[in-house]
Structure formats: structure tokens, C-alpha cells
């Protein structure tokens, strides 16, 4: 029996945990985790199978009642035991209507809790199911045996932030995808699931199947079709699949396991969504590319570390691959680009942070999780900019700052903010803010405000410009706010400033 304990009081969580593992039921249960509210519980429940959730009814954030509603709607097999204070009876009663197994009043009676858990164990043992999630040892054993195996990788495609919020936030999306995969794998049988580690976002699932070569092709295809259809039609979350060819370990002493190659092929197949959109893709459909688009201009730009030219050439490379629509050409072009970066910069990079050829492989692997050309470009450029910054920090800081200032000047009439400019310059907002303070001697806000006031003064000096028009032309949507800021910096309101400029029509102007 796999148990999750949820309560916003750590003392209660620890108390229930010690009670269970110190009881006669210890060898029949596993505490898979604890959580201090419903949202955290959703994440834990989404990372692996759970049979029973013991939860408080009232917690900050997502409370126990909302947690029950979410989980029972998608997975009615999970049982709940409610912990309730005397004043929470109405909540507990509603939870029972949603299918909670029982409720206990705090402080919890040990014998009562253990009795409920024991009865639940006896009930579920009658309908025990094979495990869907592999432990590390189970995965290693399956990985090294002589059976045919195949890998399915599923990745959730990019979603607008509004849609993620509609679904209940990132934890809810993660939990939902995990449960859809679990149900499909359980129904088909013989498919084992692993989820992403800290290096890769959770929004993917690693499915592994073993059996005959023909059976594997059909089983993984059916698994992918079920999940893809359910996510698209029922949940309205687009997902893509990459399926490997079946592989088998022929030589046990081989250093590189076929399943590792199958994972790479599935990942390359999943990468097809960058060019072709959300769908199911097979590794065998990716033909070997005969050419790439890494040009001599790109090589020259890399040689002299010209970041502006590198940006232009990378954008051109991706655009040519998109127009050609060839996944294999895009893959080869990326491999060639990363090789060039490594080859041109390896001495400097090694001295900077000890990187080696593994840098190229790690970078390529992270880029293969992109789901759109825009996210591929962003990820690639962030890495390039980071590498350049390590090689020549002062020079790259100057280039980033110059690019930021150029963007601000070109968009001064818009409500430009730090996040927007940092995205354009491919650095974090915190880093860009630090650059402005340290290199310009003024903050980001001080810089943009100074530019706006200078531009406002120039416009107010123009005879044909109306005073009330100036605010919107320098990025202020609120006239009163603009007037207040303008006066703080010049000592005059906008109208007074304009009047003083033109007080002497024969050409005399006050010096301001």
C-alpha cells in the first residue's frame, strides 16, 4: 500500500508517518511522500503511483476538499482518509460525498487509523495490479536482458500561460499527464513508465516495453495513439510522441546499450514536432541527411566571436531548415553547429569551466526537447550567449547592454519593461538589471525614464506637437503619471515647459 500524507503541520505529518512505519503494517505499506498542501500533493501523486492519501481538510493554498475533487475525477481508484477538526464536519461530509473512505477527528486515534489502513490493504490486495513504474534496479535488469525493447517518449507541447492556469496550474498539468499515461499503460499491459529527472521538465514521459519485435511496434503505437487522442480531444493539451525502433542486446559486454540508442532515436523522432507540429513520429522515418546548413559565414562569425553575426547566421540556419521541412537536415545542422562551437572555442571553454566534448552532447540533448522553432532558437541562443559571456565577460556584457539600449530606444513609445528587454537580449532580468547598475551607473528604470524625459523635452520643443500627445509618444499611458514624472525631472509641468520654451517668439529661449 503506497501512502501519501498531506497536512500543513509538519508535526502531524511526521507523527502519522512514524505511527504507520512503526506499526505491524510496516512491511505492507510504503510512505511515498509527504506534502504541506494540496498543490504539493498533486506533484507527489503525479510522480508515481499512490494508493491512499491521508489528508487534512483545511490547509492554505489548495485544501483537502479541492485535492479530493481533482484526484478523484481523474483517478477514482485512489482512496482518501480525511483528518478533520470538530468545526470541519460540514467539509468532511462533503468530502465523503466525493468518495473519501473515512474521516478522523484530530487528535488522531492510533488504533482507529491503523484499522482503516489495514482494511484498505486487505481490500486492495484482492485486486492487486502489476507495477507500472520501474525502480532503478528493475530498469537496469530489464535494460540488460536479451529481450526486444522499444522506447516511447511523450512531450507536452508548449501551452499559453492562460491555458496552464485554466488547467489548475503547472502541478495540475503534470499530474494530469502522468495519470493519462498510467491509465493507458495499465490498460494495455507490458508498458513501464519512467518520468523525467531534474535535468528535463516533467512534461514528458518515458515509456518502455519489452516483448517480440512485431508486438512492440503495435503496442507502443497503440499506447501513443490512446494518450495522444485523449490529451487532444478530452483535455485539450497537445502532446507529441517519438517512438524508437525495437532493439535487442546481442553482446552483453557492449558498453553502449541498445536501449540507450533507442532512447536517442525516440528523442530525435519527438524533435520532429519542431518542424511538423503535434503528432506521433517514428525513429525509422528519419532518414540520414545528405547536407547541413551551417555556412562558412557562421564559421567565420564563430572564429572571431562576433555575437551579432552569430545570431544572424543561426536565425538564417533555422529558417532554412524550417522552409525545407527536413528534420534530419535540422538535426545534422545543429550537430554541425555545436561541433563548430566546440572546435573553435574548446580551449577557452575548457579553461573557463572545464567543459569538454560532453558539452556538445549535453547541449544537443537539451535542445531536442524544443517543441517549436522559436523555443529552439531561444534555447540555442541562450547557450551561445552564455558561452560567449564565459569566454570574454567584459566584451559580452558591453554587447548585451548595447543591444538592450538599442531595443529600448527603438521602442520608447511602448511600455517597455525589464522582462521584455531581457528576453530580447537572451539574458535573465536579474542579470540585465545588474548590468545597468554596474556598467551604466543607473538602474534600468532610471535609464528608460531619462530617455523618455529627454524625448518628451524634444517633442515639446516642436511647434506642431500638442502637449497632451506627448505622454503616449514616450511610453506613458497615464497623462497624470507622465506629468508628475516630468516635473520631478525638470522642475516644470509639461505645459509650463512648452510655454517657457516659446515665451520669446523672436528666438530667445530660457535655459532649462
PDB file of C-alpha atoms in Angstrom, residues 157-164:
ATOM      1  CA  UNK A 157       3.834  20.840 -26.474  1.00  0.00           C
ATOM      2  CA  UNK A 158       4.045  24.488 -25.470  1.00  0.00           C
ATOM      3  CA  UNK A 159       0.877  25.936 -23.992  1.00  0.00           C
ATOM      4  CA  UNK A 160      -0.141  29.563 -23.485  1.00  0.00           C
ATOM      5  CA  UNK A 161       0.122  30.595 -19.841  1.00  0.00           C
ATOM      6  CA  UNK A 162      -3.622  31.270 -19.760  1.00  0.00           C
ATOM      7  CA  UNK A 163      -4.345  27.638 -20.701  1.00  0.00           C
ATOM      8  CA  UNK A 164      -1.999  26.342 -17.996  1.00  0.00           C
TER       9      UNK A 164
END
